[in-house]
Amino acid sequence: MDFFGTIMAPFKWLVSIIMIGFHDGLTAIGMPTANGWTWTLSIIGLVLVIRAALIPVFVKQIKAQRGMQLLQPDLKKLQDKYKGKTDQLSRQAMAQEQMAMYKKHGTNPFSACLPMLIQMPFFFALFQVLSGITSAKNEGQGIGAMSHEQVVEFDASSIFGAPLSAALLHGGAGNVAVVVLSIIMILAMTASQFITQKQIMAKNMSEEAMASPFMRQQKMMLYILPIVFGVGGINFPIGVLIYWTTTNLWTMGQQFFVIRRMPTPGSPAAKALAERRAAKGLPALSVLTGKKEEAPEAAAAVEPKGQRVQPQRKNRKKK
Amino acid sequence: MPNATAVVARFHPVVAAVLLFLWNLPRNFLIVLLKAYRKVVSPLYGQVCRFFPSCSAYALEAVTVHGAVKGTWLAVRRLGRCHPWNAGGVDHVPAGHREWPANRTPTIVVLNNPDKYLVARTDEEGRSAA
C-alpha cells in the first residue's frame, strides 16, 4: 500500500463504520436495507457525528471572541503606536506585538487551522470510499469496514434514479438524474455558503473587524467559493455532494443560532440582541460571559423607557 | 547543510554549480510550493493562525533557512502546535547556519523578524541622514 493509502486507511475505516452504524440502526427501525435513502441518511448521520464533535472547538472560539473585549484598551494603544506606519515591516511588527498580547491575556481570536484540517481526511476518506465502490464490487472486495455484501448493496442503491457512487464527470453524464441532482446540490452548497458568509459579514462582525484588511479577502472568498464548489461538484460522487451540502447547511444553521443568541460583542447582531432583550424587559447580558449581568439595573430595565445597558456604549465613551 | 557551498567549491566551477543546483533543488521546490500556497490558498481563509509568524510563513522561513529536510520537520512540528488549545503567541523559527550577503536576506526572514530588521533599518536611515 502506498504512503497516502496507509494514512487514509484508518479514516476510511472510521468513515465506513460510522455509516454502517447509522445504516444498521435505520434498518433496525424498519427502513429498507438496499435503499438509497437509507444510505443517504447514513451519510447525513456521518456529518452530524463529525460536526457535533467539532462543537467544543466552536464554543471555545465564541468565548475567545468575548474575551477580546477585555483587550480593547491595550489594542487601542497598539494601534496608536503604529498609526500612520503603513509599510509592510511595521505592519508585521504590529502583528507580532498583537500576538504577544493575545498570549499574555490568554485569549486568541483565531481558531487555528485544525478545525479545517481535521475535516479534510474524513472528506477524502468518504470520497475514496464512494468512488471506490464500483471497482470494489467488481473485484469482489469490501471497503474499510464495509463487507463485500454491503458494497454490492451500496453500489446498487440510488435516490431519484441517481446512484450514490456516480459522479457527473465520471460516467454519470449520460444519466439525467445524476446531472440534475449534481447541479441542484452544487447550487444548494453555493447558496448556503454564500448566505452564511453574507450573514457573518453583515451582522456578526465588530467594527474593528470590518475595518481590517482581511475584509477584502473575505469578500473575495465569497465569489471564489462557488467556482470551487462548481469544479469540485461535477467531479464528486453524489454521496460526497450529500455530505458537502449537509455540512454547509449545518454551518449555516450554527451561524444563525450564534448571530441570534451569542453575537460577537460590538457587532450589529449584538445591538439587535440587546434591543430585543430590553424590549422584553430582560436584563442585559454580560459582554464577557454571555450570562445575565448581576446588577441593580435589572430593576431599571423593567421600565420600558429605562436605561438600556449596552456594553458597547461604555467602550465608545472611553475612546 | 552549512558548508555545502564550501564542499562543492573544490570542484570545477561548472560541476560545482550543477551540484549546488541539485543540492538546493528540493529546498527550492518546496519554497515555490509554499509561496504559491501563500499567494493563492491562504487569502481564501483570511487569518486563522494563532501564532506569529503564521504557520505558512513559519514553514517558508524554516525551509529557506534550514533546507528541505529540517525545515519540513520544523514546519510539521509547528502545525502540530497550532490548535485551539494552544495559547498561540509569538513563535519564531530557530536561527540557522545559512548566511546571506548584506541586502540579500530573503524577504520572508525579514518579514518574520520585524523587531530585528526594523531596528536595523532605522539605524541605517539614521546613519544616511547624518
GROMACS .gro file of C-alpha atoms in nm:
model
  449
    1MET     CA    1   0.000   0.000   0.000
    2ASP     CA    2   0.133   0.344  -0.083
    3PHE     CA    3   0.205   0.617   0.172
    4PHE     CA    4  -0.117   0.810   0.113
    5GLY     CA    5  -0.321   0.491   0.126
    6THR     CA    6  -0.168   0.394   0.461
    7ILE     CA    7  -0.257   0.730   0.613
    8MET     CA    8  -0.610   0.720   0.474
    9ALA     CA    9  -0.686   0.361   0.576
   10PRO     CA   10  -0.790   0.440   0.938
   11PHE     CA   11  -1.003   0.733   0.820
   12LYS     CA   12  -1.172   0.516   0.557
   13TRP     CA   13  -1.241   0.258   0.825
   14LEU     CA   14  -1.381   0.522   1.063
   15VAL     CA   15  -1.598   0.683   0.794
   16SER     CA   16  -1.739   0.350   0.679
   17ILE     CA   17  -1.801   0.213   1.031
   18ILE     CA   18  -1.998   0.528   1.124
   19MET     CA   19  -2.207   0.494   0.805
   20ILE     CA   20  -2.265   0.125   0.870
   21GLY     CA   21  -2.365   0.208   1.227
   22PHE     CA   22  -2.631   0.451   1.106
   23HIS     CA   23  -2.735   0.214   0.827
   24ASP     CA   24  -2.784  -0.077   1.069
   25GLY     CA   25  -2.970   0.149   1.310
   26LEU     CA   26  -3.203   0.271   1.034
   27THR     CA   27  -3.271  -0.084   0.908
   28ALA     CA   28  -3.343  -0.187   1.266
   29ILE     CA   29  -3.624   0.071   1.283
   30GLY     CA   30  -3.769  -0.061   0.960
   31MET     CA   31  -3.604   0.119   0.668
   32PRO     CA   32  -3.528  -0.098   0.365
   33THR     CA   33  -3.164  -0.212   0.370
   34ALA     CA   34  -3.078  -0.185  -0.001
   35ASN     CA   35  -3.231   0.159  -0.042
   36GLY     CA   36  -3.058   0.480  -0.150
   37TRP     CA   37  -3.242   0.684   0.112
   38THR     CA   38  -3.118   0.464   0.394
   39TRP     CA   39  -2.760   0.520   0.275
   40THR     CA   40  -2.827   0.892   0.222
   41LEU     CA   41  -2.941   0.924   0.583
   42SER     CA   42  -2.630   0.729   0.688
   43ILE     CA   43  -2.412   0.991   0.514
   44ILE     CA   44  -2.608   1.267   0.685
   45GLY     CA   45  -2.552   1.083   1.014
   46LEU     CA   46  -2.180   1.087   0.944
   47VAL     CA   47  -2.193   1.467   0.902
   48LEU     CA   48  -2.383   1.504   1.229
   49VAL     CA   49  -2.123   1.298   1.416
   50ILE     CA   50  -1.825   1.493   1.277
   51ARG     CA   51  -1.983   1.836   1.322
   52ALA     CA   52  -2.109   1.755   1.672
   53ALA     CA   53  -1.755   1.651   1.764
   54LEU     CA   54  -1.634   1.994   1.649
   55ILE     CA   55  -1.884   2.188   1.864
   56PRO     CA   56  -1.637   2.227   2.158
   57VAL     CA   57  -1.390   2.395   1.921
   58PHE     CA   58  -1.663   2.629   1.806
   59VAL     CA   59  -1.774   2.716   2.159
   60LYS     CA   60  -1.415   2.788   2.258
   61GLN     CA   61  -1.393   3.027   1.966
   62ILE     CA   62  -1.700   3.221   2.072
   63LYS     CA   63  -1.566   3.253   2.426
   64ALA     CA   64  -1.234   3.378   2.290
   65GLN     CA   65  -1.415   3.645   2.089
   66ARG     CA   66  -1.591   3.764   2.403
   67GLY     CA   67  -1.258   3.772   2.584
   68MET     CA   68  -1.134   4.012   2.318
   69GLN     CA   69  -1.341   4.289   2.475
   70LEU     CA   70  -1.100   4.288   2.771
   71LEU     CA   71  -0.814   4.364   2.537
   72GLN     CA   72  -0.973   4.666   2.372
   73PRO     CA   73  -0.776   4.931   2.571
   74ASP     CA   74  -0.442   4.757   2.502
   75LEU     CA   75  -0.534   4.702   2.139
   76LYS     CA   76  -0.617   5.072   2.103
   77LYS     CA   77  -0.276   5.164   2.248
   78LEU     CA   78  -0.107   4.934   1.999
   79GLN     CA   79  -0.299   5.083   1.707
   80ASP     CA   80  -0.199   5.433   1.817
   81LYS     CA   81   0.164   5.325   1.840
   82TYR     CA   82   0.164   5.214   1.476
   83LYS     CA   83  -0.062   5.488   1.345
   84GLY     CA   84   0.049   5.605   1.002
   85LYS     CA   85   0.313   5.336   0.967
   86THR     CA   86   0.181   5.154   0.667
   87ASP     CA   87   0.497   4.982   0.539
   88GLN     CA   88   0.497   4.603   0.543
   89LEU     CA   89   0.765   4.563   0.806
   90SER     CA   90   0.587   4.791   1.054
   91ARG     CA   91   0.262   4.603   0.991
   92GLN     CA   92   0.446   4.279   1.066
   93ALA     CA   93   0.589   4.428   1.384
   94MET     CA   94   0.239   4.527   1.489
   95ALA     CA   95   0.104   4.181   1.413
   96GLN     CA   96   0.380   4.032   1.624
   97GLU     CA   97   0.306   4.258   1.921
   98GLN     CA   98  -0.063   4.183   1.887
   99MET     CA   99   0.001   3.809   1.901
  100ALA     CA  100   0.221   3.854   2.207
  101MET     CA  101  -0.064   4.046   2.368
  102TYR     CA  102  -0.316   3.771   2.297
  103LYS     CA  103  -0.083   3.520   2.456
  104LYS     CA  104  -0.032   3.741   2.762
  105HIS     CA  105  -0.407   3.766   2.816
  106GLY     CA  106  -0.460   3.400   2.739
  107THR     CA  107  -0.721   3.470   2.470
  108ASN     CA  108  -0.679   3.437   2.096
  109PRO     CA  109  -0.948   3.523   1.843
  110PHE     CA  110  -0.809   3.285   1.582
  111SER     CA  111  -0.919   2.925   1.571
  112ALA     CA  112  -0.602   2.778   1.416
  113CYS     CA  113  -0.628   2.567   1.106
  114LEU     CA  114  -0.703   2.245   1.296
  115PRO     CA  115  -1.085   2.265   1.271
  116MET     CA  116  -1.049   2.297   0.894
  117LEU     CA  117  -0.766   2.048   0.854
  118ILE     CA  118  -0.928   1.780   1.065
  119GLN     CA  119  -1.230   1.762   0.834
  120MET     CA  120  -1.018   1.706   0.526
  121PRO     CA  121  -0.908   1.345   0.584
  122PHE     CA  122  -1.269   1.250   0.656
  123PHE     CA  123  -1.383   1.420   0.340
  124PHE     CA  124  -1.112   1.248   0.135
  125ALA     CA  125  -1.188   0.916   0.301
  126LEU     CA  126  -1.555   0.945   0.211
  127PHE     CA  127  -1.456   1.043  -0.141
  128GLN     CA  128  -1.232   0.737  -0.170
  129VAL     CA  129  -1.492   0.504  -0.022
  130LEU     CA  130  -1.770   0.627  -0.252
  131SER     CA  131  -1.567   0.644  -0.571
  132GLY     CA  132  -1.409   0.304  -0.498
  133ILE     CA  133  -1.744   0.129  -0.453
  134THR     CA  134  -1.788   0.013  -0.811
  135SER     CA  135  -1.435  -0.123  -0.854
  136ALA     CA  136  -1.453  -0.294  -0.512
  137LYS     CA  137  -1.778  -0.458  -0.624
  138ASN     CA  138  -1.621  -0.582  -0.946
  139GLU     CA  139  -1.315  -0.716  -0.766
  140GLY     CA  140  -1.526  -0.887  -0.501
  141GLN     CA  141  -1.380  -0.685  -0.213
  142GLY     CA  142  -1.506  -0.471   0.074
  143ILE     CA  143  -1.400  -0.113   0.156
  144GLY     CA  144  -1.288  -0.001   0.501
  145ALA     CA  145  -1.528  -0.159   0.746
  146MET     CA  146  -1.785  -0.240   0.473
  147SER     CA  147  -1.820  -0.603   0.375
  148HIS     CA  148  -1.846  -0.707   0.011
  149GLU     CA  149  -2.222  -0.761   0.050
  150GLN     CA  150  -2.266  -0.406   0.177
  151VAL     CA  151  -2.052  -0.274  -0.111
  152VAL     CA  152  -2.274  -0.453  -0.366
  153GLU     CA  153  -2.583  -0.320  -0.194
  154PHE     CA  154  -2.447   0.035  -0.182
  155ASP     CA  155  -2.343   0.023  -0.547
  156ALA     CA  156  -2.695  -0.069  -0.649
  157SER     CA  157  -2.866   0.193  -0.431
  158SER     CA  158  -2.986   0.521  -0.577
  159ILE     CA  159  -3.201   0.824  -0.500
  160PHE     CA  160  -3.430   0.966  -0.768
  161GLY     CA  161  -3.263   0.717  -1.002
  162ALA     CA  162  -2.912   0.856  -0.939
  163PRO     CA  163  -2.660   0.607  -0.797
  164LEU     CA  164  -2.486   0.744  -0.484
  165SER     CA  165  -2.145   0.648  -0.621
  166ALA     CA  166  -2.193   0.815  -0.962
  167ALA     CA  167  -2.026   1.148  -1.047
  168LEU     CA  168  -2.131   1.384  -1.324
  169LEU     CA  169  -1.793   1.385  -1.500
  170HIS     CA  170  -1.702   1.024  -1.435
  171GLY     CA  171  -1.956   0.817  -1.620
  172GLY     CA  172  -2.263   0.997  -1.486
  173ALA     CA  173  -2.309   1.245  -1.768
  174GLY     CA  174  -2.538   1.009  -1.958
  175ASN     CA  175  -2.772   0.975  -1.660
  176VAL     CA  176  -3.016   1.267  -1.643
  177ALA     CA  177  -3.085   1.206  -1.273
  178VAL     CA  178  -2.713   1.231  -1.186
  179VAL     CA  179  -2.677   1.554  -1.386
  180VAL     CA  180  -2.986   1.720  -1.236
  181LEU     CA  181  -2.911   1.608  -0.879
  182SER     CA  182  -2.546   1.719  -0.903
  183ILE     CA  183  -2.642   2.063  -1.027
  184ILE     CA  184  -2.913   2.107  -0.765
  185MET     CA  185  -2.672   2.016  -0.488
  186ILE     CA  186  -2.394   2.239  -0.622
  187LEU     CA  187  -2.643   2.528  -0.623
  188ALA     CA  188  -2.754   2.440  -0.268
  189MET     CA  189  -2.395   2.428  -0.144
  190THR     CA  190  -2.309   2.758  -0.307
  191ALA     CA  191  -2.623   2.926  -0.178
  192SER     CA  192  -2.577   2.807   0.181
  193GLN     CA  193  -2.212   2.909   0.180
  194PHE     CA  194  -2.294   3.248   0.033
  195ILE     CA  195  -2.574   3.314   0.282
  196THR     CA  196  -2.356   3.208   0.579
  197GLN     CA  197  -2.071   3.435   0.477
  198LYS     CA  198  -2.300   3.727   0.398
  199GLN     CA  199  -2.474   3.692   0.733
  200ILE     CA  200  -2.143   3.694   0.920
  201MET     CA  201  -2.019   3.999   0.735
  202ALA     CA  202  -2.342   4.193   0.757
  203LYS     CA  203  -2.436   4.116   1.116
  204ASN     CA  204  -2.172   3.944   1.324
  205MET     CA  205  -1.852   4.142   1.283
  206SER     CA  206  -1.731   4.409   1.521
  207GLU     CA  207  -1.646   4.748   1.377
  208GLU     CA  208  -1.274   4.679   1.419
  209ALA     CA  209  -1.301   4.357   1.217
  210MET     CA  210  -1.499   4.531   0.943
  211ALA     CA  211  -1.222   4.787   0.901
  212SER     CA  212  -0.941   4.530   0.888
  213PRO     CA  213  -0.761   4.442   0.564
  214PHE     CA  214  -0.887   4.084   0.596
  215MET     CA  215  -1.231   4.202   0.489
  216ARG     CA  216  -1.117   4.227   0.129
  217GLN     CA  217  -1.000   3.867   0.133
  218GLN     CA  218  -1.324   3.761   0.296
  219LYS     CA  219  -1.520   3.931   0.022
  220MET     CA  220  -1.303   3.765  -0.242
  221MET     CA  221  -1.376   3.427  -0.088
  222LEU     CA  222  -1.746   3.496  -0.128
  223TYR     CA  223  -1.707   3.485  -0.505
  224ILE     CA  224  -1.432   3.225  -0.539
  225LEU     CA  225  -1.601   2.951  -0.338
  226PRO     CA  226  -1.889   2.900  -0.583
  227ILE     CA  227  -1.626   2.825  -0.850
  228VAL     CA  228  -1.455   2.577  -0.618
  229PHE     CA  229  -1.788   2.409  -0.545
  230GLY     CA  230  -1.876   2.402  -0.914
  231VAL     CA  231  -1.549   2.242  -1.024
  232GLY     CA  232  -1.546   2.003  -0.728
  233GLY     CA  233  -1.913   1.922  -0.763
  234ILE     CA  234  -1.902   1.788  -1.117
  235ASN     CA  235  -1.611   1.559  -1.020
  236PHE     CA  236  -1.751   1.423  -0.694
  237PRO     CA  237  -1.992   1.131  -0.649
  238ILE     CA  238  -2.349   1.211  -0.541
  239GLY     CA  239  -2.275   1.071  -0.194
  240VAL     CA  240  -1.991   1.319  -0.142
  241LEU     CA  241  -2.218   1.602  -0.259
  242ILE     CA  242  -2.474   1.495   0.002
  243TYR     CA  243  -2.201   1.515   0.266
  244TRP     CA  244  -2.080   1.853   0.146
  245THR     CA  245  -2.429   2.005   0.121
  246THR     CA  246  -2.528   1.879   0.466
  247THR     CA  247  -2.213   2.012   0.631
  248ASN     CA  248  -2.269   2.352   0.469
  249LEU     CA  249  -2.628   2.357   0.592
  250TRP     CA  250  -2.501   2.273   0.942
  251THR     CA  251  -2.262   2.567   0.927
  252MET     CA  252  -2.544   2.792   0.817
  253GLY     CA  253  -2.773   2.678   1.100
  254GLN     CA  254  -2.493   2.713   1.355
  255GLN     CA  255  -2.424   3.063   1.232
  256PHE     CA  256  -2.789   3.167   1.251
  257PHE     CA  257  -2.802   3.039   1.610
  258VAL     CA  258  -2.485   3.226   1.704
  259ILE     CA  259  -2.596   3.551   1.542
  260ARG     CA  260  -2.927   3.534   1.724
  261ARG     CA  261  -2.813   3.412   2.066
  262MET     CA  262  -2.440   3.475   2.110
  263PRO     CA  263  -2.336   3.753   1.872
  264THR     CA  264  -1.986   3.900   1.860
  265PRO     CA  265  -1.967   4.194   2.100
  266GLY     CA  266  -1.967   4.523   1.914
  267SER     CA  267  -2.144   4.382   1.607
  268PRO     CA  268  -2.484   4.487   1.470
  269ALA     CA  269  -2.623   4.150   1.583
  270ALA     CA  270  -2.515   4.223   1.941
  271LYS     CA  271  -2.700   4.555   1.930
  272ALA     CA  272  -3.008   4.381   1.795
  273LEU     CA  273  -2.995   4.123   2.076
  274ALA     CA  274  -2.954   4.395   2.341
  275GLU     CA  275  -3.254   4.579   2.196
  276ARG     CA  276  -3.468   4.265   2.185
  277ARG     CA  277  -3.383   4.191   2.546
  278ALA     CA  278  -3.454   4.550   2.651
  279ALA     CA  279  -3.789   4.542   2.473
  280LYS     CA  280  -3.884   4.231   2.669
  281GLY     CA  281  -3.766   4.392   2.992
  282LEU     CA  282  -3.488   4.138   3.038
  283PRO     CA  283  -3.157   4.237   3.196
  284ALA     CA  284  -2.865   4.297   2.961
  285LEU     CA  285  -2.612   4.024   2.905
  286SER     CA  286  -2.254   4.050   3.015
  287VAL     CA  287  -2.016   4.100   2.725
  288LEU     CA  288  -1.766   3.852   2.860
  289THR     CA  289  -1.970   3.558   2.975
  290GLY     CA  290  -2.293   3.596   2.785
  291LYS     CA  291  -2.471   3.542   3.119
  292LYS     CA  292  -2.714   3.783   3.281
  293GLU     CA  293  -2.545   4.072   3.449
  294GLU     CA  294  -2.576   4.069   3.827
  295ALA     CA  295  -2.674   4.427   3.863
  296PRO     CA  296  -2.930   4.655   4.022
  297GLU     CA  297  -3.004   4.772   3.668
  298ALA     CA  298  -3.228   4.471   3.642
  299ALA     CA  299  -3.492   4.673   3.822
  300ALA     CA  300  -3.440   4.973   3.598
  301ALA     CA  301  -3.451   4.763   3.285
  302VAL     CA  302  -3.804   4.656   3.368
  303GLU     CA  303  -3.924   5.007   3.297
  304PRO     CA  304  -3.994   5.030   2.926
  305LYS     CA  305  -3.809   5.361   2.879
  306GLY     CA  306  -3.541   5.284   3.134
  307GLN     CA  307  -3.173   5.290   3.056
  308ARG     CA  308  -3.071   5.016   2.822
  309VAL     CA  309  -2.749   4.860   2.932
  310GLN     CA  310  -2.545   4.840   2.617
  311PRO     CA  311  -2.188   4.732   2.685
  312GLN     CA  312  -2.061   4.876   2.358
  313ARG     CA  313  -2.162   5.223   2.456
  314LYS     CA  314  -1.936   5.217   2.763
  315ASN     CA  315  -1.642   5.132   2.548
  316ARG     CA  316  -1.712   5.401   2.299
  317LYS     CA  317  -1.711   5.671   2.565
  318LYS     CA  318  -1.356   5.573   2.659
  319LYS     CA  319  -1.225   5.635   2.310
  320MET     CA  320   2.398   2.170   0.545
  321PRO     CA  321   2.600   2.474   0.647
  322ASN     CA  322   2.910   2.405   0.438
  323ALA     CA  323   2.761   2.251   0.124
  324THR     CA  324   2.883   2.555  -0.069
  325ALA     CA  325   3.234   2.508   0.070
  326VAL     CA  326   3.235   2.137  -0.019
  327VAL     CA  327   3.130   2.185  -0.385
  328ALA     CA  328   3.366   2.480  -0.426
  329ARG     CA  329   3.657   2.231  -0.463
  330PHE     CA  330   3.514   2.106  -0.795
  331HIS     CA  331   3.531   2.265  -1.138
  332PRO     CA  332   3.304   2.576  -1.139
  333VAL     CA  333   3.050   2.421  -1.378
  334VAL     CA  334   3.036   2.095  -1.183
  335ALA     CA  335   3.011   2.295  -0.861
  336ALA     CA  336   2.720   2.498  -0.999
  337VAL     CA  337   2.537   2.182  -1.108
  338LEU     CA  338   2.595   2.013  -0.773
  339LEU     CA  339   2.478   2.318  -0.584
  340PHE     CA  340   2.169   2.342  -0.803
  341LEU     CA  341   2.086   1.975  -0.739
  342TRP     CA  342   2.159   2.010  -0.368
  343ASN     CA  343   1.922   2.308  -0.340
  344LEU     CA  344   1.657   2.161  -0.572
  345PRO     CA  345   1.432   2.005  -0.302
  346ARG     CA  346   1.453   2.321  -0.093
  347ASN     CA  347   1.371   2.549  -0.386
  348PHE     CA  348   1.089   2.324  -0.498
  349LEU     CA  349   0.931   2.348  -0.151
  350ILE     CA  350   0.983   2.724  -0.150
  351VAL     CA  351   0.792   2.759  -0.479
  352LEU     CA  352   0.511   2.537  -0.345
  353LEU     CA  353   0.483   2.733  -0.020
  354LYS     CA  354   0.490   3.069  -0.199
  355ALA     CA  355   0.214   2.953  -0.433
  356TYR     CA  356   0.010   2.835  -0.133
  357ARG     CA  357   0.056   3.168   0.043
  358LYS     CA  358  -0.041   3.359  -0.269
  359VAL     CA  359  -0.343   3.152  -0.376
  360VAL     CA  360  -0.487   2.944  -0.092
  361SER     CA  361  -0.410   3.147   0.223
  362PRO     CA  362  -0.610   3.454   0.120
  363LEU     CA  363  -0.920   3.236   0.087
  364TYR     CA  364  -0.928   3.164   0.458
  365GLY     CA  365  -0.819   3.501   0.592
  366GLN     CA  366  -0.619   3.484   0.910
  367VAL     CA  367  -0.686   3.178   1.123
  368CYS     CA  368  -0.340   3.117   1.270
  369ARG     CA  369  -0.287   3.165   1.641
  370PHE     CA  370   0.083   3.237   1.601
  371PHE     CA  371   0.319   3.499   1.471
  372PRO     CA  372   0.459   3.422   1.216
  373SER     CA  373   0.165   3.225   1.076
  374CYS     CA  374   0.221   2.856   1.005
  375SER     CA  375   0.279   2.906   0.632
  376ALA     CA  376   0.521   3.195   0.692
  377TYR     CA  377   0.697   2.978   0.951
  378ALA     CA  378   0.723   2.689   0.706
  379LEU     CA  379   0.857   2.913   0.429
  380GLU     CA  380   1.124   3.060   0.657
  381ALA     CA  381   1.212   2.721   0.806
  382VAL     CA  382   1.266   2.566   0.462
  383THR     CA  383   1.458   2.872   0.338
  384VAL     CA  384   1.687   2.880   0.640
  385HIS     CA  385   1.718   2.513   0.733
  386GLY     CA  386   1.670   2.337   0.399
  387ALA     CA  387   1.408   2.085   0.284
  388VAL     CA  388   1.452   1.811   0.546
  389LYS     CA  389   1.496   2.001   0.872
  390GLY     CA  390   1.268   2.281   0.752
  391THR     CA  391   0.985   2.038   0.680
  392TRP     CA  392   1.034   1.876   1.019
  393LEU     CA  393   1.017   2.216   1.194
  394ALA     CA  394   0.705   2.310   0.994
  395VAL     CA  395   0.528   1.983   1.079
  396ARG     CA  396   0.604   2.034   1.447
  397ARG     CA  397   0.463   2.385   1.431
  398LEU     CA  398   0.142   2.264   1.262
  399GLY     CA  399   0.111   2.016   1.548
  400ARG     CA  400   0.128   2.303   1.797
  401CYS     CA  401  -0.132   2.510   1.614
  402HIS     CA  402  -0.464   2.403   1.765
  403PRO     CA  403  -0.739   2.575   1.966
  404TRP     CA  404  -0.599   2.455   2.299
  405ASN     CA  405  -0.263   2.618   2.249
  406ALA     CA  406  -0.242   2.982   2.360
  407GLY     CA  407  -0.056   3.078   2.042
  408GLY     CA  408   0.158   3.389   2.053
  409VAL     CA  409   0.499   3.466   1.905
  410ASP     CA  410   0.695   3.162   1.790
  411HIS     CA  411   0.998   3.226   1.570
  412VAL     CA  412   1.190   2.978   1.356
  413PRO     CA  413   1.513   2.882   1.536
  414ALA     CA  414   1.821   3.052   1.392
  415GLY     CA  415   2.001   2.858   1.117
  416HIS     CA  416   2.357   2.839   0.987
  417ARG     CA  417   2.291   2.991   0.646
  418GLU     CA  418   2.430   3.338   0.596
  419TRP     CA  419   2.329   3.587   0.331
  420PRO     CA  420   2.521   3.879   0.189
  421ALA     CA  421   2.402   4.216   0.314
  422ASN     CA  422   2.076   4.335   0.149
  423ARG     CA  423   2.014   3.985   0.015
  424THR     CA  424   1.842   3.841   0.319
  425PRO     CA  425   1.531   3.653   0.195
  426THR     CA  426   1.216   3.864   0.228
  427ILE     CA  427   1.045   3.604   0.444
  428VAL     CA  428   1.324   3.614   0.702
  429VAL     CA  429   1.296   3.993   0.723
  430LEU     CA  430   0.916   3.989   0.745
  431ASN     CA  431   0.912   3.719   1.011
  432ASN     CA  432   1.157   3.904   1.235
  433PRO     CA  433   1.026   4.260   1.215
  434ASP     CA  434   1.167   4.371   1.550
  435LYS     CA  435   1.520   4.272   1.450
  436TYR     CA  436   1.515   4.420   1.098
  437LEU     CA  437   1.305   4.725   1.185
  438VAL     CA  438   1.577   4.830   1.430
  439ALA     CA  439   1.848   4.760   1.170
  440ARG     CA  440   1.663   4.966   0.912
  441THR     CA  441   1.603   5.269   1.135
  442ASP     CA  442   1.975   5.258   1.223
  443GLU     CA  443   2.060   5.275   0.855
  444GLU     CA  444   1.821   5.563   0.796
  445GLY     CA  445   1.975   5.746   1.091
  446ARG     CA  446   2.323   5.699   0.950
  447SER     CA  447   2.236   5.814   0.599
  448ALA     CA  448   2.062   6.121   0.739
  449ALA     CA  449   2.368   6.213   0.946
   0.00000   0.00000   0.00000
